[in-house]
């Protein structure tokens, strides 16, 4: 994350174990996330990449990391993402893309895709989150 745990809505909570970049520049954070992950998924509603989303792909290419653009025109985004992760042996996935303020509805759409890809129906994602409540 950018220096000072900078985010659009204020500093990121310290409960998130994140490494700060030396500067508050968002582009440095974007590059480091592409560089330090095994691969990147870029989510947009638009089929065309622009701004920081396009720059994320450029950084992934620069660091020779695989990336995929998932957009609303894809017919089976969950299958595309699952195949991408499996084919590239990705254990650390950088999730990037547009802001909700730029593309309203993006947050819920991305959440649904991630849930359906990585936490299929019947999967106990409490195990992943580490919660032991009720056990």
Coordinates of N, CA, C and O in Angstrom, one line a residue:
X1 N 0.8 -1.2 0.0 CA 0.0 0.0 0.0 C 0.9 1.2 0.0 O 2.0 1.2 0.4
X2 N 0.4 2.4 -0.4 CA 1.1 3.6 -0.4 C 1.6 4.0 1.0 O 0.9 3.7 1.9
X3 N 2.7 4.7 1.1 CA 3.2 5.2 2.3 C 2.1 6.0 3.1 O 1.3 6.7 2.5
X4 N 2.0 5.7 4.4 CA 1.0 6.3 5.2 C -0.3 5.5 5.1 O -1.4 6.0 5.6
X5 N -0.3 4.3 4.5 CA -1.4 3.4 4.4 C -2.5 4.1 3.6 O -3.7 3.9 3.9
X6 N -2.1 5.0 2.7 CA -3.0 5.9 2.0 C -4.1 5.1 1.2 O -3.7 4.2 0.4
X7 N -5.3 5.5 1.3 CA -6.4 5.0 0.5 C -7.4 6.1 0.2 O -7.4 7.2 0.9
X8 N -8.3 5.9 -0.7 CA -9.2 7.0 -1.1 C -10.1 7.4 0.0 O -10.5 8.6 0.1
X9 N -10.5 6.5 0.9 CA -11.4 6.8 2.0 C -10.7 6.9 3.4 O -11.3 6.8 4.4
X10 N -9.4 7.2 3.3 CA -8.6 7.3 4.6 C -7.6 6.2 4.7 O -7.5 5.3 3.9
X11 N -6.8 6.3 5.8 CA -5.7 5.3 6.0 C -6.3 3.9 6.2 O -7.3 3.7 6.8
X12 N -5.6 2.9 5.6 CA -5.9 1.5 5.7 C -5.7 1.1 7.2 O -4.7 1.4 7.8
X13 N -6.6 0.3 7.7 CA -6.5 -0.1 9.1 C -5.3 -1.0 9.3 O -4.9 -1.8 8.4
X14 N -4.6 -0.9 10.4 CA -3.4 -1.6 10.7 C -3.6 -3.1 10.8 O -2.7 -3.9 10.8
X15 N -4.9 -3.5 11.0 CA -5.1 -5.0 11.0 C -4.8 -5.7 9.7 O -4.6 -6.9 9.7
X16 N -4.7 -4.9 8.6 CA -4.3 -5.5 7.4 C -2.8 -5.5 7.3 O -2.2 -4.5 7.3
X17 N -2.2 -6.7 7.2 CA -0.8 -6.8 7.2 C -0.2 -6.5 5.8 O -0.1 -7.3 4.9
X18 N 0.0 -5.2 5.6 CA 0.5 -4.7 4.3 C 1.8 -4.1 4.4 O 2.2 -3.5 5.4
X19 N 2.6 -4.2 3.3 CA 3.9 -3.5 3.2 C 3.7 -2.2 2.6 O 3.1 -2.1 1.5
X20 N 4.2 -1.1 3.2 CA 4.0 0.2 2.6 C 5.2 0.5 1.6 O 6.3 0.1 1.8
X21 N 4.9 1.2 0.6 CA 5.9 1.7 -0.4 C 6.6 2.9 0.2 O 6.1 3.5 1.1
X22 N 7.8 3.2 -0.3 CA 8.5 4.4 0.2 C 7.8 5.7 0.0 O 8.1 6.7 0.6
X23 N 6.9 5.7 -1.0 CA 6.2 7.0 -1.4 C 4.7 6.8 -1.3 O 4.2 5.6 -1.2
X24 N 3.9 7.9 -1.3 CA 2.5 7.8 -1.2 C 1.9 7.7 -2.7 O 0.7 7.7 -2.8
X25 N 2.7 7.4 -3.6 CA 2.3 7.4 -5.0 C 1.6 6.1 -5.3 O 2.1 5.0 -5.1
X26 N 0.3 6.2 -5.8 CA -0.5 5.0 -6.1 C 0.2 4.1 -7.2 O 0.1 2.9 -7.2
X27 N 0.8 4.8 -8.2 CA 1.4 4.0 -9.3 C 2.6 3.1 -8.8 O 2.7 2.0 -9.3
X28 N 3.3 3.5 -7.7 CA 4.3 2.7 -7.2 C 3.7 1.5 -6.5 O 4.1 0.3 -6.7
X29 N 2.6 1.7 -5.8 CA 1.9 0.6 -5.2 C 1.4 -0.4 -6.3 O 1.5 -1.6 -6.2
X30 N 0.8 0.2 -7.3 CA 0.3 -0.7 -8.4 C 1.4 -1.5 -9.0 O 1.2 -2.7 -9.3
X31 N 2.6 -0.9 -9.3 CA 3.7 -1.7 -9.9 C 4.2 -2.8 -8.9 O 4.4 -3.9 -9.3
X32 N 4.3 -2.4 -7.6 CA 4.8 -3.4 -6.7 C 3.8 -4.6 -6.5 O 4.3 -5.7 -6.4
X33 N 2.5 -4.3 -6.5 CA 1.6 -5.4 -6.4 C 1.7 -6.3 -7.6 O 1.6 -7.5 -7.5
X34 N 1.8 -5.8 -8.8 CA 2.0 -6.6 -10.0 C 3.3 -7.4 -10.0 O 3.4 -8.6 -10.3
X35 N 4.4 -6.7 -9.5 CA 5.7 -7.3 -9.4 C 5.7 -8.5 -8.4 O 6.3 -9.5 -8.6
X36 N 5.1 -8.2 -7.2 CA 5.3 -9.1 -6.1 C 4.3 -10.3 -6.0 O 4.4 -11.1 -5.2
X37 N 3.3 -10.3 -7.0 CA 2.3 -11.4 -7.0 C 2.7 -12.4 -8.1 O 3.7 -12.2 -8.9
X38 N 2.1 -13.5 -8.1 CA 2.3 -14.6 -9.1 C 1.6 -14.2 -10.4 O 1.9 -14.7 -11.5
X39 N 0.6 -13.4 -10.3 CA -0.2 -13.0 -11.5 C -1.3 -12.0 -11.1 O -1.6 -11.8 -9.9
X40 N -1.9 -11.4 -12.0 CA -2.9 -10.3 -11.8 C -4.2 -10.5 -12.5 O -4.1 -10.9 -13.7
X41 N -5.3 -10.2 -11.9 CA -6.6 -10.1 -12.5 C -7.0 -8.7 -12.5 O -6.9 -8.0 -11.4
X42 N -7.4 -8.1 -13.6 CA -7.9 -6.7 -13.7 C -9.3 -6.8 -14.0 O -9.7 -7.3 -15.0
X43 N -10.2 -6.3 -13.1 CA -11.6 -6.2 -13.3 C -12.1 -4.9 -13.7 O -11.7 -3.9 -13.1
X44 N -12.9 -4.8 -14.8 CA -13.6 -3.6 -15.2 C -14.9 -4.0 -15.8 O -15.0 -5.2 -16.3
X45 N -15.8 -3.1 -15.8 CA -17.1 -3.4 -16.5 C -16.9 -3.2 -18.0 O -17.4 -3.9 -18.8
X46 N -16.1 -2.2 -18.3 CA -15.8 -1.9 -19.7 C -14.8 -2.9 -20.3 O -13.9 -3.3 -19.6
X47 N -15.0 -3.3 -21.5 CA -14.1 -4.2 -22.2 C -12.7 -3.5 -22.5 O -11.8 -4.2 -22.9
X48 N -12.7 -2.2 -22.4 CA -11.4 -1.5 -22.7 C -10.7 -1.0 -21.4 O -11.4 -0.5 -20.5
X49 N -9.4 -1.3 -21.3 CA -8.7 -0.9 -20.2 C -8.3 0.6 -20.3 O -8.0 1.0 -21.4
X50 N -8.3 1.3 -19.2 CA -7.9 2.7 -19.2 C -7.2 3.1 -17.9 O -7.3 2.3 -16.9
X51 N -6.5 4.2 -17.8 CA -6.0 4.7 -16.6 C -5.1 3.7 -15.9 O -4.3 3.0 -16.5
X52 N -5.3 3.7 -14.6 CA -4.5 2.8 -13.7 C -4.7 1.3 -14.0 O -3.8 0.5 -13.9
X53 N -5.9 0.9 -14.5 CA -6.1 -0.5 -14.9 C -5.2 -0.9 -16.1 O -4.6 -1.9 -16.1
X54 N -5.1 0.0 -17.0 CA -4.2 -0.2 -18.2 C -2.8 -0.3 -17.7 O -2.0 -1.1 -18.1
X55 N -2.4 0.6 -16.8 CA -1.0 0.7 -16.3 C -0.7 -0.6 -15.5 O 0.4 -1.1 -15.6
X56 N -1.7 -1.2 -14.9 CA -1.4 -2.5 -14.2 C -1.0 -3.5 -15.1 O 0.0 -4.3 -14.9
X57 N -1.6 -3.6 -16.3 CA -1.2 -4.6 -17.3 C 0.2 -4.3 -17.8 O 1.0 -5.2 -18.0
X58 N 0.5 -3.0 -18.0 CA 1.9 -2.7 -18.4 C 2.9 -3.1 -17.4 O 3.9 -3.7 -17.8
X59 N 2.6 -2.9 -16.1 CA 3.5 -3.3 -15.1 C 3.7 -4.8 -15.0 O 4.8 -5.3 -14.8
X60 N 2.6 -5.5 -15.2 CA 2.7 -7.0 -15.2 C 3.6 -7.5 -16.3 O 4.4 -8.3 -16.1
X61 N 3.4 -6.9 -17.5 CA 4.2 -7.2 -18.6 C 5.7 -6.9 -18.3 O 6.6 -7.7 -18.6
X62 N 5.9 -5.7 -17.8 CA 7.3 -5.3 -17.5 C 8.0 -6.3 -16.6 O 9.2 -6.6 -16.7
X63 N 7.3 -6.9 -15.6 CA 7.9 -7.8 -14.7 C 7.6 -9.3 -15.1 O 7.8 -10.2 -14.3
X64 N 7.2 -9.5 -16.3 CA 7.0 -10.8 -16.9 C 6.0 -11.7 -16.0 O 6.3 -12.8 -15.8
X65 N 4.9 -11.0 -15.6 CA 3.9 -11.7 -14.8 C 2.7 -11.9 -15.6 O 2.3 -11.0 -16.4
X66 N 2.0 -13.0 -15.5 CA 0.8 -13.2 -16.3 C -0.3 -12.4 -15.7 O -0.4 -12.0 -14.5
X67 N -1.3 -11.9 -16.6 CA -2.4 -11.2 -16.2 C -3.6 -11.5 -17.1 O -3.4 -11.9 -18.2
X68 N -4.8 -11.2 -16.6 CA -6.0 -11.4 -17.3 C -6.9 -10.2 -17.0 O -6.9 -9.7 -15.9
X69 N -7.6 -9.8 -18.1 CA -8.6 -8.7 -17.9 C -10.0 -9.4 -17.9 O -10.4 -10.0 -18.9
X70 N -10.7 -9.3 -16.8 CA -12.1 -9.8 -16.7 C -13.0 -8.6 -16.8 O -12.9 -7.7 -16.0
X71 N -13.9 -8.6 -17.8 CA -14.8 -7.5 -18.0 C -16.2 -8.0 -18.1 O -16.4 -9.3 -18.3
X72 N -17.2 -7.2 -18.1 CA -18.6 -7.6 -18.1 C -19.1 -8.3 -19.4 O -20.1 -8.9 -19.4
X73 N -18.3 -8.1 -20.5 CA -18.7 -8.8 -21.7 C -18.2 -10.2 -21.8 O -18.6 -11.0 -22.7
X74 N -17.5 -10.7 -20.9 CA -17.0 -12.1 -20.8 C -18.2 -13.0 -20.5 O -19.0 -12.7 -19.6
X75 N -18.3 -14.1 -21.2 CA -19.5 -15.0 -21.0 C -19.4 -15.8 -19.7 O -20.3 -16.0 -19.0
X76 N -18.2 -16.3 -19.4 CA -17.9 -17.1 -18.2 C -16.7 -16.6 -17.4 O -15.7 -17.3 -17.4
X77 N -16.9 -15.5 -16.8 CA -15.7 -14.9 -16.1 C -15.2 -15.8 -15.0 O -13.9 -15.8 -14.8
X78 N -16.0 -16.5 -14.3 CA -15.5 -17.4 -13.2 C -14.6 -18.5 -13.8 O -13.6 -18.8 -13.2
X79 N -15.1 -19.1 -14.9 CA -14.3 -20.1 -15.5 C -13.0 -19.6 -16.1 O -11.9 -20.2 -15.9
X80 N -13.0 -18.4 -16.7 CA -11.8 -17.8 -17.2 C -10.8 -17.5 -16.1 O -9.6 -17.7 -16.3
X81 N -11.3 -17.0 -15.0 CA -10.4 -16.7 -13.8 C -9.8 -18.0 -13.3 O -8.6 -18.1 -13.0
X82 N -10.7 -19.0 -13.1 CA -10.2 -20.2 -12.5 C -9.1 -20.9 -13.4 O -8.1 -21.3 -12.9
X83 N -9.4 -20.9 -14.7 CA -8.4 -21.4 -15.6 C -7.1 -20.7 -15.6 O -6.0 -21.2 -15.6
X84 N -7.2 -19.3 -15.6 CA -6.0 -18.5 -15.5 C -5.2 -18.8 -14.3 O -3.9 -19.0 -14.4
X85 N -5.8 -18.9 -13.1 CA -5.1 -19.2 -11.9 C -4.4 -20.6 -11.9 O -3.3 -20.8 -11.6
X86 N -5.2 -21.6 -12.4 CA -4.7 -22.9 -12.5 C -3.5 -23.0 -13.5 O -2.5 -23.6 -13.2
X87 N -3.8 -22.5 -14.7 CA -2.8 -22.7 -15.8 C -1.5 -22.0 -15.5 O -0.4 -22.4 -16.0
X88 N -1.5 -20.9 -14.6 CA -0.3 -20.2 -14.3 C 0.2 -20.5 -12.9 O 1.1 -19.8 -12.4
X89 N -0.3 -21.5 -12.2 CA 0.1 -21.9 -10.9 C 0.2 -20.7 -9.9 O 1.2 -20.5 -9.2
X90 N -0.9 -19.9 -9.9 CA -0.9 -18.7 -9.1 C -1.3 -19.0 -7.7 O -2.4 -19.6 -7.4
X91 N -0.5 -18.7 -6.7 CA -0.9 -18.8 -5.3 C -1.1 -17.4 -4.7 O -1.8 -17.3 -3.7
X92 N -0.5 -16.4 -5.3 CA -0.6 -15.0 -4.8 C -1.2 -14.2 -5.9 O -0.5 -13.9 -6.9
X93 N -2.5 -13.9 -5.9 CA -3.2 -13.2 -6.9 C -3.4 -11.7 -6.6 O -3.9 -11.4 -5.6
X94 N -2.9 -10.9 -7.5 CA -3.1 -9.4 -7.4 C -4.5 -9.1 -8.0 O -4.7 -9.4 -9.2
X95 N -5.4 -8.6 -7.2 CA -6.7 -8.2 -7.7 C -6.7 -6.7 -7.9 O -6.5 -5.9 -7.0
X96 N -6.9 -6.3 -9.1 CA -6.8 -4.9 -9.5 C -8.0 -4.5 -10.4 O -8.8 -5.3 -10.8
X97 N -8.2 -3.2 -10.7 CA -9.2 -2.8 -11.6 C -9.7 -1.4 -11.2 O -9.2 -0.6 -10.4
X98 N -10.8 -1.1 -11.9 CA -11.5 0.2 -11.7 C -12.0 0.4 -10.3 O -12.2 -0.5 -9.6
X99 N -12.3 1.7 -10.0 CA -12.9 2.0 -8.7 C -14.4 1.9 -8.9 O -15.0 2.2 -9.9
X100 N -15.1 1.6 -7.8 CA -16.6 1.6 -7.7 C -17.1 3.0 -8.2 O -18.1 3.1 -8.9
X101 N -16.4 4.1 -7.8 CA -16.9 5.4 -8.1 C -16.8 5.7 -9.6 O -17.5 6.5 -10.2
X102 N -15.9 5.0 -10.3 CA -15.7 5.1 -11.8 C -16.7 4.2 -12.5 O -17.2 4.6 -13.6
X103 N -16.9 3.0 -12.0 CA -17.8 2.1 -12.6 C -18.8 1.5 -11.5 O -18.5 0.5 -10.9
X104 N -19.9 2.2 -11.3 CA -20.8 1.8 -10.3 C -21.3 0.4 -10.5 O -21.6 0.0 -11.7
X105 N -21.4 -0.4 -9.5 CA -21.8 -1.8 -9.6 C -20.6 -2.7 -9.7 O -20.8 -4.0 -9.5
X106 N -19.4 -2.2 -9.9 CA -18.3 -3.1 -10.0 C -18.0 -3.9 -8.8 O -17.7 -5.1 -8.9
X107 N -18.1 -3.3 -7.6 CA -17.7 -4.0 -6.4 C -18.5 -5.3 -6.2 O -17.9 -6.3 -6.0
X108 N -19.8 -5.2 -6.3 CA -20.7 -6.4 -6.1 C -20.4 -7.4 -7.2 O -20.4 -8.6 -6.9
X109 N -20.2 -7.0 -8.4 CA -19.9 -7.9 -9.5 C -18.6 -8.6 -9.3 O -18.6 -9.9 -9.4
X110 N -17.6 -7.9 -8.9 CA -16.3 -8.6 -8.6 C -16.4 -9.5 -7.4 O -15.9 -10.6 -7.5
X111 N -17.1 -9.1 -6.4 CA -17.2 -9.9 -5.2 C -17.9 -11.2 -5.6 O -17.5 -12.3 -5.1
X112 N -19.0 -11.1 -6.4 CA -19.7 -12.3 -6.8 C -18.8 -13.3 -7.6 O -18.7 -14.5 -7.4
X113 N -18.0 -12.7 -8.5 CA -17.1 -13.5 -9.3 C -16.0 -14.2 -8.4 O -15.8 -15.4 -8.6
X114 N -15.4 -13.5 -7.5 CA -14.4 -14.0 -6.6 C -15.0 -15.1 -5.7 O -14.4 -16.2 -5.6
X115 N -16.2 -14.8 -5.2 CA -16.9 -15.8 -4.3 C -17.2 -17.1 -5.1 O -16.9 -18.2 -4.6
X116 N -17.7 -17.0 -6.3 CA -18.1 -18.1 -7.1 C -16.9 -18.9 -7.6 O -17.0 -20.1 -7.8
X117 N -15.8 -18.2 -7.8 CA -14.6 -18.8 -8.3 C -13.9 -19.6 -7.2 O -13.4 -20.7 -7.4
X118 N -13.7 -18.9 -6.1 CA -12.8 -19.5 -5.0 C -13.6 -20.1 -3.9 O -13.0 -20.8 -3.1
X119 N -14.9 -19.8 -3.7 CA -15.7 -20.3 -2.7 C -17.0 -20.8 -3.2 O -18.1 -20.2 -3.0
X120 N -17.0 -21.9 -4.0 CA -18.2 -22.4 -4.6 C -19.3 -22.8 -3.5 O -19.0 -22.9 -2.4
X121 N -20.5 -22.9 -4.0 CA -21.6 -23.2 -3.1 C -21.3 -24.4 -2.3 O -20.8 -25.4 -2.9
X122 N -21.5 -24.4 -1.0 CA -21.3 -25.5 -0.2 C -19.9 -25.5 0.4 O -19.6 -26.3 1.3
X123 N -19.0 -24.6 0.0 CA -17.7 -24.5 0.5 C -17.7 -23.7 1.8 O -18.3 -22.7 1.9
X124 N -17.0 -24.2 2.8 CA -17.0 -23.5 4.1 C -15.8 -22.5 4.1 O -14.7 -22.8 4.5
X125 N -16.1 -21.3 3.7 CA -15.1 -20.3 3.7 C -14.7 -19.8 5.1 O -13.8 -19.0 5.2
X126 N -15.4 -20.2 6.1 CA -15.0 -19.9 7.5 C -13.6 -20.5 7.8 O -12.8 -20.0 8.5
X127 N -13.3 -21.6 7.1 CA -12.0 -22.3 7.3 C -10.9 -21.4 6.7 O -9.9 -21.2 7.4
X128 N -11.2 -20.7 5.6 CA -10.2 -19.9 5.0 C -10.0 -18.6 5.9 O -8.9 -18.2 6.1
X129 N -11.0 -18.0 6.4 CA -10.9 -16.8 7.2 C -10.3 -17.0 8.5 O -9.9 -16.1 9.2
X130 N -10.3 -18.3 9.0 CA -9.6 -18.6 10.3 C -10.6 -18.5 11.4 O -10.2 -18.6 12.6
X131 N -11.8 -18.3 11.2 CA -12.8 -18.2 12.3 C -13.1 -19.6 12.9 O -13.3 -20.6 12.3
X132 N -13.0 -19.6 14.3 CA -13.3 -20.8 15.0 C -14.6 -20.7 15.8 O -14.9 -21.5 16.6
X133 N -15.4 -19.6 15.6 CA -16.6 -19.4 16.3 C -17.6 -20.5 16.0 O -17.7 -20.9 14.9
X134 N -18.2 -21.0 17.1 CA -19.2 -22.0 16.9 C -18.6 -23.4 16.7 O -19.3 -24.4 16.4
X135 N -17.3 -23.6 16.8 CA -16.7 -24.9 16.6 C -16.1 -25.4 17.9 O -15.7 -24.8 18.8

